[in-house]
Short mmCIF file of C-alpha atoms in Angstrom, two decimals:
data_model
loop_
_atom_site.label_atom_id
_atom_site.label_comp_id
_atom_site.label_asym_id
_atom_site.label_seq_id
_atom_site.Cartn_x
_atom_site.Cartn_y
_atom_site.Cartn_z
CA MET A 1 -27.74 -10.82 -4.72
CA SER A 2 -24.79 -10.43 -2.91
CA THR A 3 -21.94 -12.79 -2.98
CA ALA A 4 -19.02 -13.28 -0.46
CA ASN A 5 -17.82 -16.41 1.35
CA ASN A 6 -15.22 -16.46 3.69
CA THR A 7 -13.99 -19.66 3.29
CA TRP A 8 -12.98 -19.32 -0.13
CA ARG A 9 -9.33 -18.91 -1.07
CA PRO A 10 -7.89 -15.78 -1.85
CA ALA A 11 -8.01 -16.00 -6.16
CA THR A 12 -11.60 -17.11 -5.87
CA GLN A 13 -12.46 -14.28 -3.41
CA LEU A 14 -10.80 -11.82 -5.56
CA VAL A 15 -12.93 -12.87 -8.74
CA HIS A 16 -16.14 -13.25 -6.69
CA GLY A 17 -16.36 -12.27 -3.17
CA GLY A 18 -18.59 -8.89 -2.39
CA THR A 19 -19.93 -9.05 -6.10
CA THR A 20 -23.65 -7.41 -5.37
CA ARG A 21 -25.95 -7.58 -8.87
CA SER A 22 -28.82 -5.92 -9.92
CA SER A 23 -32.13 -7.18 -11.49
CA HIS A 24 -30.30 -7.78 -14.54
CA GLY A 25 -28.10 -10.20 -13.51
CA GLU A 26 -24.87 -8.80 -15.06
CA THR A 27 -21.62 -10.85 -15.23
CA SER A 28 -19.37 -7.76 -14.75
CA GLU A 29 -20.02 -5.86 -11.71
CA ALA A 30 -21.68 -2.45 -12.45
CA ILE A 31 -20.73 0.90 -12.65
CA PHE A 32 -23.34 3.07 -10.62
CA LEU A 33 -22.42 6.72 -11.55
CA THR A 34 -24.48 8.27 -9.24
CA GLN A 35 -24.28 11.51 -6.74
CA GLY A 36 -27.54 10.53 -5.00
CA PHE A 37 -30.14 8.37 -4.52
CA VAL A 38 -34.24 8.49 -4.64
CA TYR A 39 -36.37 7.71 -2.00
CA GLU A 40 -39.60 6.06 -2.46
CA THR A 41 -41.14 8.70 0.94
CA SER A 42 -40.16 11.44 2.38
CA GLU A 43 -40.60 8.76 5.66
CA ALA A 44 -38.26 6.40 3.92
CA ALA A 45 -35.65 9.11 3.30
CA GLU A 46 -35.87 10.23 7.20
CA ALA A 47 -34.91 6.36 8.39
CA ARG A 48 -32.18 6.19 5.89
CA PHE A 49 -30.45 9.33 7.13
CA LYS A 50 -31.39 8.03 11.05
CA GLY A 51 -29.61 4.69 10.06
CA GLU A 52 -32.91 2.85 10.69
CA THR A 53 -33.07 1.50 7.11
CA ASP A 54 -30.22 0.21 5.09
CA GLY A 55 -28.99 1.73 2.08
CA PHE A 56 -26.91 4.77 0.33
CA ILE A 57 -27.34 8.08 0.68
CA TYR A 58 -24.70 10.23 -0.85
CA ALA A 59 -21.56 8.80 -2.90
CA ARG A 60 -19.30 10.95 -0.98
CA TYR A 61 -20.40 8.42 2.23
CA GLY A 62 -20.45 5.43 -0.15
CA SER A 63 -22.02 3.70 -3.25
CA PRO A 64 -22.92 0.37 -4.87
CA THR A 65 -19.62 -0.22 -6.68
CA ASN A 66 -17.26 1.33 -4.17
CA ASP A 67 -19.36 -0.73 -1.57
CA MET A 68 -18.58 -4.51 -3.72
CA PHE A 69 -14.43 -3.54 -3.58
CA GLU A 70 -14.14 -2.36 0.37
CA LYS A 71 -16.28 -5.90 0.54
CA ARG A 72 -13.76 -7.62 -1.83
CA MET A 73 -10.91 -5.92 -0.09
CA CYS A 74 -11.90 -7.27 3.14
CA LEU A 75 -12.57 -10.66 2.39
CA LEU A 76 -8.90 -10.70 1.41
CA GLU A 77 -7.19 -8.77 3.80
CA GLY A 78 -9.33 -10.55 6.58
CA ALA A 79 -10.67 -7.33 7.97
CA GLU A 80 -14.27 -6.26 9.28
CA ASP A 81 -14.64 -3.00 7.78
CA ALA A 82 -12.95 -0.52 5.11
CA ARG A 83 -13.05 2.46 3.27
CA ALA A 84 -12.22 2.99 -0.05
CA THR A 85 -10.69 6.35 -0.75
CA ALA A 86 -9.74 8.47 -4.00
CA SER A 87 -5.58 7.83 -3.31
CA GLY A 88 -2.83 5.87 -1.30
CA MET A 89 -2.50 9.36 0.41
CA ALA A 90 -6.07 10.16 1.01
CA ALA A 91 -5.97 6.45 2.78
CA VAL A 92 -2.60 7.33 4.74
CA SER A 93 -3.45 10.33 5.94
CA ALA A 94 -7.14 9.98 6.86
CA ALA A 95 -6.00 6.66 8.82
CA ILE A 96 -3.28 9.02 10.85
CA LEU A 97 -4.75 11.59 10.90
CA CYS A 98 -8.95 10.61 12.20
CA GLN A 99 -7.91 9.29 15.54
CA LEU A 100 -5.62 12.15 16.78
CA LYS A 101 -6.07 15.73 18.07
CA ALA A 102 -3.36 18.16 19.36
CA GLY A 103 -1.55 16.98 22.49
CA ASP A 104 -0.97 13.10 20.91
CA HIS A 105 1.79 11.59 19.49
CA ILE A 106 3.17 9.62 16.52
CA VAL A 107 5.32 7.26 16.58
CA ALA A 108 6.77 6.31 13.04
CA ALA A 109 9.54 4.35 11.10
CA ARG A 110 11.81 6.60 9.58
CA ALA A 111 11.79 4.68 6.48
CA LEU A 112 8.75 5.71 5.06
CA PHE A 113 7.43 6.86 1.55
CA GLY A 114 7.92 10.74 1.21
CA SER A 115 4.51 11.84 1.32
CA CYS A 116 3.90 9.50 4.02
CA ARG A 117 6.70 11.02 5.97
CA TRP A 118 5.37 14.18 5.34
CA VAL A 119 2.07 14.25 6.93
CA VAL A 120 3.28 12.73 9.93
CA GLU A 121 6.37 14.91 10.02
CA THR A 122 5.14 17.89 8.68
CA LEU A 123 2.24 18.17 8.36
CA ALA A 124 0.64 16.61 11.69
CA PRO A 125 2.99 19.52 13.58
CA THR A 126 0.61 21.89 12.37
CA TYR A 127 -2.51 20.82 14.10
CA GLY A 128 0.02 20.44 17.47
CA ILE A 129 0.13 16.49 16.73
CA GLU A 130 3.73 15.62 17.73
CA CYS A 131 5.78 12.96 16.03
CA THR A 132 8.68 10.80 17.05
CA LEU A 133 10.77 9.44 13.91
CA VAL A 134 13.01 5.88 14.91
CA ASP A 135 15.16 3.48 12.83
CA GLY A 136 12.15 0.96 12.62
CA ARG A 137 14.07 -2.50 12.40
CA PHE A 138 14.86 -2.23 16.04
CA ILE A 139 11.98 -3.17 18.70
CA GLU A 140 14.05 -1.07 21.33
CA ASN A 141 13.86 2.09 19.46
CA TRP A 142 10.00 2.25 18.74
CA GLU A 143 10.05 1.16 23.22
CA LYS A 144 12.02 3.81 23.79
CA ALA A 145 10.38 6.45 22.25
CA ILE A 146 7.01 5.63 23.75
CA ARG A 147 5.08 8.56 25.47
CA PRO A 148 2.04 9.06 27.81
CA ASN A 149 0.32 10.85 24.89
CA THR A 150 1.40 8.68 22.23
CA LYS A 151 -1.93 7.31 20.56
CA VAL A 152 -0.13 6.02 16.57
CA PHE A 153 2.31 4.16 15.76
CA PHE A 154 2.81 3.80 11.60
CA LEU A 155 4.90 1.88 9.68
CA GLU A 156 5.71 0.48 5.75
CA SER A 157 6.99 -2.91 5.87
CA PRO A 158 9.15 -3.75 3.26
CA THR A 159 10.28 -0.04 3.14
CA ASN A 160 10.02 1.79 0.25
CA PRO A 161 13.02 1.98 -1.77
CA THR A 162 15.13 0.19 0.25
CA LEU A 163 12.78 -2.64 1.54
CA GLU A 164 13.72 -3.04 5.07
CA VAL A 165 11.46 -5.22 6.92
CA VAL A 166 10.09 -4.64 10.41
CA ASP A 167 8.88 -7.11 13.00
CA ILE A 168 5.37 -6.13 12.85
CA ALA A 169 4.08 -8.42 15.60
CA ALA A 170 6.60 -6.96 17.61
CA VAL A 171 5.64 -3.50 17.29
CA ALA A 172 1.78 -4.57 17.44
CA LYS A 173 2.57 -6.01 21.16
CA LEU A 174 4.42 -1.83 22.16
CA ALA A 175 1.59 -0.37 20.85
CA ASP A 176 -1.29 -2.46 22.71
CA ALA A 177 0.63 -2.22 25.99
CA ALA A 178 0.89 1.99 25.23
CA GLY A 179 -2.97 1.71 24.20
CA ALA A 180 -1.92 3.00 20.78
CA LYS A 181 -3.21 2.24 17.60
CA LEU A 182 -0.51 0.28 14.86
CA VAL A 183 -1.27 1.72 11.22
CA VAL A 184 0.95 -0.58 8.77
CA ASP A 185 1.34 0.44 5.15
CA ASN A 186 1.19 -2.92 3.61
CA VAL A 187 1.98 -1.46 -0.41
CA PHE A 188 5.22 -3.16 -1.01
CA ALA A 189 4.19 -6.71 0.52
CA THR A 190 0.58 -6.98 -1.03
CA PRO A 191 -2.61 -8.16 0.77
CA LEU A 192 -0.91 -11.79 -0.73
CA LEU A 193 2.25 -11.43 0.96
CA GLN A 194 1.65 -10.23 4.01
CA LYS A 195 -1.44 -9.66 6.67
CA PRO A 196 -0.47 -6.98 9.10
CA LEU A 197 -4.29 -7.66 11.22
CA GLU A 198 -3.02 -11.49 11.27
CA LEU A 199 -0.03 -9.95 13.26
CA GLY A 200 -1.40 -7.81 15.27
CA ALA A 201 -2.16 -4.43 13.68
CA HIS A 202 -4.91 -2.61 13.99
CA VAL A 203 -5.32 -0.41 10.62
CA VAL A 204 -3.73 -1.53 7.26
CA VAL A 205 -4.08 1.01 4.42
CA TYR A 206 -2.98 0.84 0.55
CA SER A 207 -2.01 2.47 -2.40
CA ALA A 208 -4.80 0.64 -4.56
CA THR A 209 -3.11 2.91 -7.47
CA LYS A 210 -0.10 0.11 -7.31
CA HIS A 211 -0.76 -3.63 -7.10
CA ILE A 212 -4.46 -3.82 -6.86
CA ASP A 213 -5.16 -1.87 -10.24
CA GLY A 214 -1.79 -3.61 -11.52
CA GLN A 215 -2.09 -1.58 -14.69
CA GLY A 216 -1.52 1.86 -14.51
CA ARG A 217 -5.18 2.90 -15.17
CA CYS A 218 -6.45 4.72 -11.82
CA LEU A 219 -5.50 6.17 -8.39
CA GLY A 220 -7.30 4.48 -5.47
CA GLY A 221 -7.17 3.69 -2.05
CA VAL A 222 -8.18 2.01 1.01
CA ILE A 223 -8.25 1.70 4.69
CA LEU A 224 -9.31 -1.56 6.41
CA SER A 225 -9.71 -2.19 10.18
CA SER A 226 -12.08 -3.35 12.51
CA LYS A 227 -15.82 -2.40 12.52
CA ASP A 228 -15.65 -0.42 16.07
CA TRP A 229 -12.15 1.52 14.87
CA ILE A 230 -14.04 2.72 11.44
CA ASP A 231 -17.38 3.77 13.35
CA GLU A 232 -15.84 5.63 16.64
CA HIS A 233 -12.97 7.41 14.43
CA LEU A 234 -12.84 6.79 10.49
CA HIS A 235 -16.71 7.40 10.00
CA ASP A 236 -17.29 10.95 10.60
CA TYR A 237 -13.83 11.98 9.33
CA PHE A 238 -14.44 10.15 5.90
CA ARG A 239 -18.03 11.33 5.49
CA HIS A 240 -17.29 15.31 6.28
CA THR A 241 -13.85 15.42 4.76
CA GLY A 242 -14.51 13.96 1.39
CA PRO A 243 -12.04 11.77 0.52
CA ALA A 244 -14.16 9.23 -1.22
CA LEU A 245 -13.14 7.06 -4.31
CA SER A 246 -14.55 7.35 -7.38
CA PRO A 247 -17.06 4.57 -8.46
CA PHE A 248 -15.46 4.39 -11.77
CA ASN A 249 -11.90 4.13 -9.94
CA ALA A 250 -13.74 1.65 -7.84
CA TRP A 251 -15.15 -0.23 -10.81
CA THR A 252 -11.71 -0.39 -12.45
CA LEU A 253 -9.94 -1.61 -9.13
CA LEU A 254 -12.56 -4.22 -9.52
CA LYS A 255 -11.35 -5.61 -12.60
CA GLY A 256 -7.74 -5.35 -11.92
CA ILE A 257 -8.13 -7.54 -7.97
CA GLU A 258 -8.97 -10.11 -10.38
CA THR A 259 -6.12 -10.69 -11.81
CA LEU A 260 -3.94 -10.12 -8.80
CA PRO A 261 -2.91 -13.23 -7.15
CA LEU A 262 -1.76 -13.78 -10.92
CA ARG A 263 0.05 -10.78 -11.45
CA VAL A 264 1.80 -10.76 -7.84
CA ARG A 265 3.14 -14.87 -8.49
CA GLN A 266 4.60 -13.75 -11.74
CA GLN A 267 5.88 -10.27 -10.54
CA SER A 268 7.51 -12.18 -7.51
CA GLU A 269 8.89 -15.11 -9.82
CA ASN A 270 10.84 -11.91 -12.01
CA ALA A 271 11.68 -9.60 -8.96
CA ALA A 272 13.30 -12.48 -7.77
CA LYS A 273 15.19 -13.82 -10.53
CA VAL A 274 16.26 -10.19 -11.59
CA ALA A 275 17.79 -9.57 -7.94
CA ASP A 276 19.96 -13.23 -8.44
CA PHE A 277 20.99 -11.97 -11.64
CA LEU A 278 22.34 -8.45 -10.60
CA ALA A 279 23.89 -9.95 -7.26
CA GLU A 280 26.25 -11.44 -9.53
CA GLN A 281 27.08 -7.99 -11.50
CA ASN A 282 30.63 -6.15 -11.04
CA GLN A 283 28.83 -2.76 -11.04
CA ILE A 284 26.31 -3.47 -8.71
CA ALA A 285 27.43 -2.88 -5.07
CA ARG A 286 24.43 -4.24 -3.31
CA VAL A 287 21.16 -5.25 -3.75
CA ILE A 288 18.51 -5.70 -1.44
CA TYR A 289 15.44 -8.62 -2.40
CA PRO A 290 13.41 -10.05 0.72
CA GLY A 291 13.64 -13.48 -0.98
CA ARG A 292 17.37 -13.71 -0.67
CA LYS A 293 19.07 -15.27 2.25
CA ASP A 294 21.31 -11.95 2.40
CA HIS A 295 19.07 -9.63 3.02
CA PRO A 296 19.53 -8.48 6.47
CA GLN A 297 15.73 -8.95 8.17
CA ALA A 298 15.73 -12.25 6.88
CA ASP A 299 14.77 -13.63 9.54
CA ILE A 300 11.62 -11.93 10.09
CA ILE A 301 10.74 -12.13 6.42
CA ALA A 302 10.27 -15.43 7.03
CA LYS A 303 7.92 -15.35 10.38
CA GLN A 304 5.40 -12.70 9.11
CA MET A 305 5.67 -12.89 5.07
CA LYS A 306 4.35 -15.70 2.31
CA GLY A 307 6.78 -14.38 -0.26
CA GLY A 308 9.62 -12.06 -1.06
CA SER A 309 8.33 -8.80 -3.22
CA THR A 310 7.68 -7.67 -6.67
CA LEU A 311 10.67 -4.88 -5.64
CA VAL A 312 13.94 -4.80 -5.85
CA CYS A 313 16.55 -2.06 -4.80
CA PHE A 314 20.03 -2.85 -5.58
CA GLU A 315 22.95 0.28 -5.63
CA MET A 316 24.88 0.98 -8.64
CA LYS A 317 28.43 1.43 -7.89
CA GLY A 318 28.88 4.72 -10.31
CA GLY A 319 26.16 6.52 -8.68
CA LYS A 320 23.76 9.16 -10.49
CA ASP A 321 25.63 8.96 -13.46
CA ALA A 322 25.62 5.11 -13.47
CA ALA A 323 21.83 4.95 -12.31
CA PHE A 324 21.00 7.59 -15.16
CA ALA A 325 22.89 5.69 -17.75
CA LEU A 326 21.27 2.05 -16.79
CA GLN A 327 18.03 3.21 -16.81
CA ASN A 328 18.43 5.00 -19.51
CA ALA A 329 19.86 1.58 -21.53
CA LEU A 330 16.36 -0.57 -20.33
CA GLU A 331 14.37 -0.78 -23.59
CA ILE A 332 11.93 -3.25 -21.89
CA VAL A 333 12.09 -1.97 -18.65
CA LYS A 334 10.49 1.81 -18.39
CA ILE A 335 11.82 4.30 -16.46
CA SER A 336 8.51 5.33 -14.11
CA ASN A 337 7.89 6.55 -10.14
CA ASN A 338 4.89 4.39 -10.00
CA LEU A 339 5.06 0.48 -8.98
CA GLY A 340 3.03 -2.98 -8.86
CA ASP A 341 2.34 -2.44 -12.89
CA ALA A 342 2.18 -5.17 -15.50
CA LYS A 343 4.98 -3.54 -17.38
CA SER A 344 8.27 -3.28 -15.19
CA LEU A 345 9.13 -0.18 -13.52
CA ILE A 346 12.59 1.48 -12.79
CA THR A 347 12.92 4.61 -10.73
CA HIS A 348 16.10 6.32 -8.55
CA PRO A 349 14.95 7.19 -5.54
CA ALA A 350 16.74 10.45 -4.65
CA THR A 351 15.71 12.22 -7.35
CA THR A 352 12.47 11.44 -7.75
CA THR A 353 9.90 9.38 -4.81
CA HIS A 354 12.42 10.81 -2.11
CA LYS A 355 14.00 14.35 -3.10
CA ASN A 356 12.22 16.33 -1.09
CA LEU A 357 14.07 14.43 1.61
CA ALA A 358 17.59 16.10 2.87
CA GLU A 359 20.53 14.42 1.73
CA ASP A 360 21.68 13.77 5.12
CA ALA A 361 18.34 12.12 5.98
CA ARG A 362 18.08 10.18 2.58
CA ALA A 363 21.29 8.71 3.33
CA GLU A 364 20.43 7.98 6.99
CA LEU A 365 17.85 5.65 5.17
CA GLY A 366 20.32 4.17 3.07
CA ILE A 367 19.49 5.64 -0.54
CA SER A 368 22.13 6.77 -2.12
CA ASP A 369 23.15 8.64 -5.22
CA GLY A 370 23.10 5.23 -6.84
CA THR A 371 20.11 3.64 -5.37
CA VAL A 372 17.65 2.82 -7.91
CA ARG A 373 14.12 0.38 -7.33
CA LEU A 374 12.82 -1.74 -9.88
CA SER A 375 9.37 -3.00 -9.63
CA ALA A 376 8.97 -6.39 -11.74
CA GLY A 377 6.29 -6.44 -14.57
CA ILE A 378 5.23 -9.86 -15.65
CA GLU A 379 7.13 -10.04 -18.77
CA ASP A 380 9.16 -13.28 -19.32
CA SER A 381 12.22 -13.14 -16.86
CA ASP A 382 14.31 -14.20 -19.56
CA ASP A 383 13.77 -11.14 -21.26
CA LEU A 384 14.13 -8.71 -18.25
CA ILE A 385 17.52 -10.09 -17.72
CA GLU A 386 18.73 -10.02 -21.07
CA ASP A 387 17.68 -6.51 -21.37
CA PHE A 388 19.64 -5.59 -17.80
CA ALA A 389 22.36 -7.63 -19.01
CA ARG A 390 22.36 -5.04 -22.08
CA ALA A 391 22.15 -2.11 -20.51
CA LEU A 392 25.24 -3.07 -18.22
CA LYS A 393 27.16 -3.23 -20.65
CA ALA A 394 26.60 0.45 -21.60
CA VAL A 395 26.86 1.67 -18.99
CA SER A 396 30.39 -0.38 -18.77
CA ALA A 397 31.32 1.10 -22.93
#
């Protein structure tokens, strides 16, 4: 028995959507920890491999638990099909490389997570795939970068860590005109605050490690698109290169996603309150938060996002020393390069997530030695603000 209803609202879909129950009628989704599957007859095995009958063949291709996670994500995202991967970077790599060949060209926003930038800027060219990085905030940059062999546009919005926002609908129109596919990394917005497919994007990727798990337990990723795109580009790549998600992790993500709306709402509220507090502090040079009116792309945010974000970016006036001193003085907020967790986490991008970028490349992205990224958790906002107030006093002492 399978449960799926496209008319349900997100909070209901994320508890019930896509659930398949065995004959035991279990309440919680079952974990199918199996590598393979048994066929009643040789003829049945042949028919399964030919695609003449439905069913699973091998856990690297798919499993009942993974299938439930993929279906639930499709309901939330409004996608026709999905494939769950072992990590977010497995999702990014597969989504980009599965549709390209030597001689093709990628146009990507320069503001990317360090590993994402490595895939398009360093890995892809080793296979004869060209890449042009642009300042994605300005649509004319995307247009100027298009070549006859451009096949993929790639961006994240809001960006990591400076929370820049790209006009997804405008870039999607350019991609359509160029005969290219737009891949959007939607991690920072979550599928609750932004739906790239509705804005015209062709493929959406997530690190499910972040908000979807949301409790720091496991790695995972997911790629969502039309069934035609997955059948044409991703299906064989996925089967033969093996980036499949573990069924145990799929089950963990299914449990995490049930509370996604509750967590994202609380995290976003906390992030907004902390951002407003930090903006008033003398030690802070600037605060960037998509929910604030002073965000440089506030007009685009109002058009394409349903809320702010769970992330805050700010810059300490005293550079690296001040940033380190602040982080070290915090008690509730923990130092970690992860994000989207129930616990508030803070990191110094120049020495962690973006340390492999050259100093001039970081400067180009607005990542200074004083830049700090906060991932707000679900704690009481007053406790978080008091924690920052204490830490800022320690920096000034």
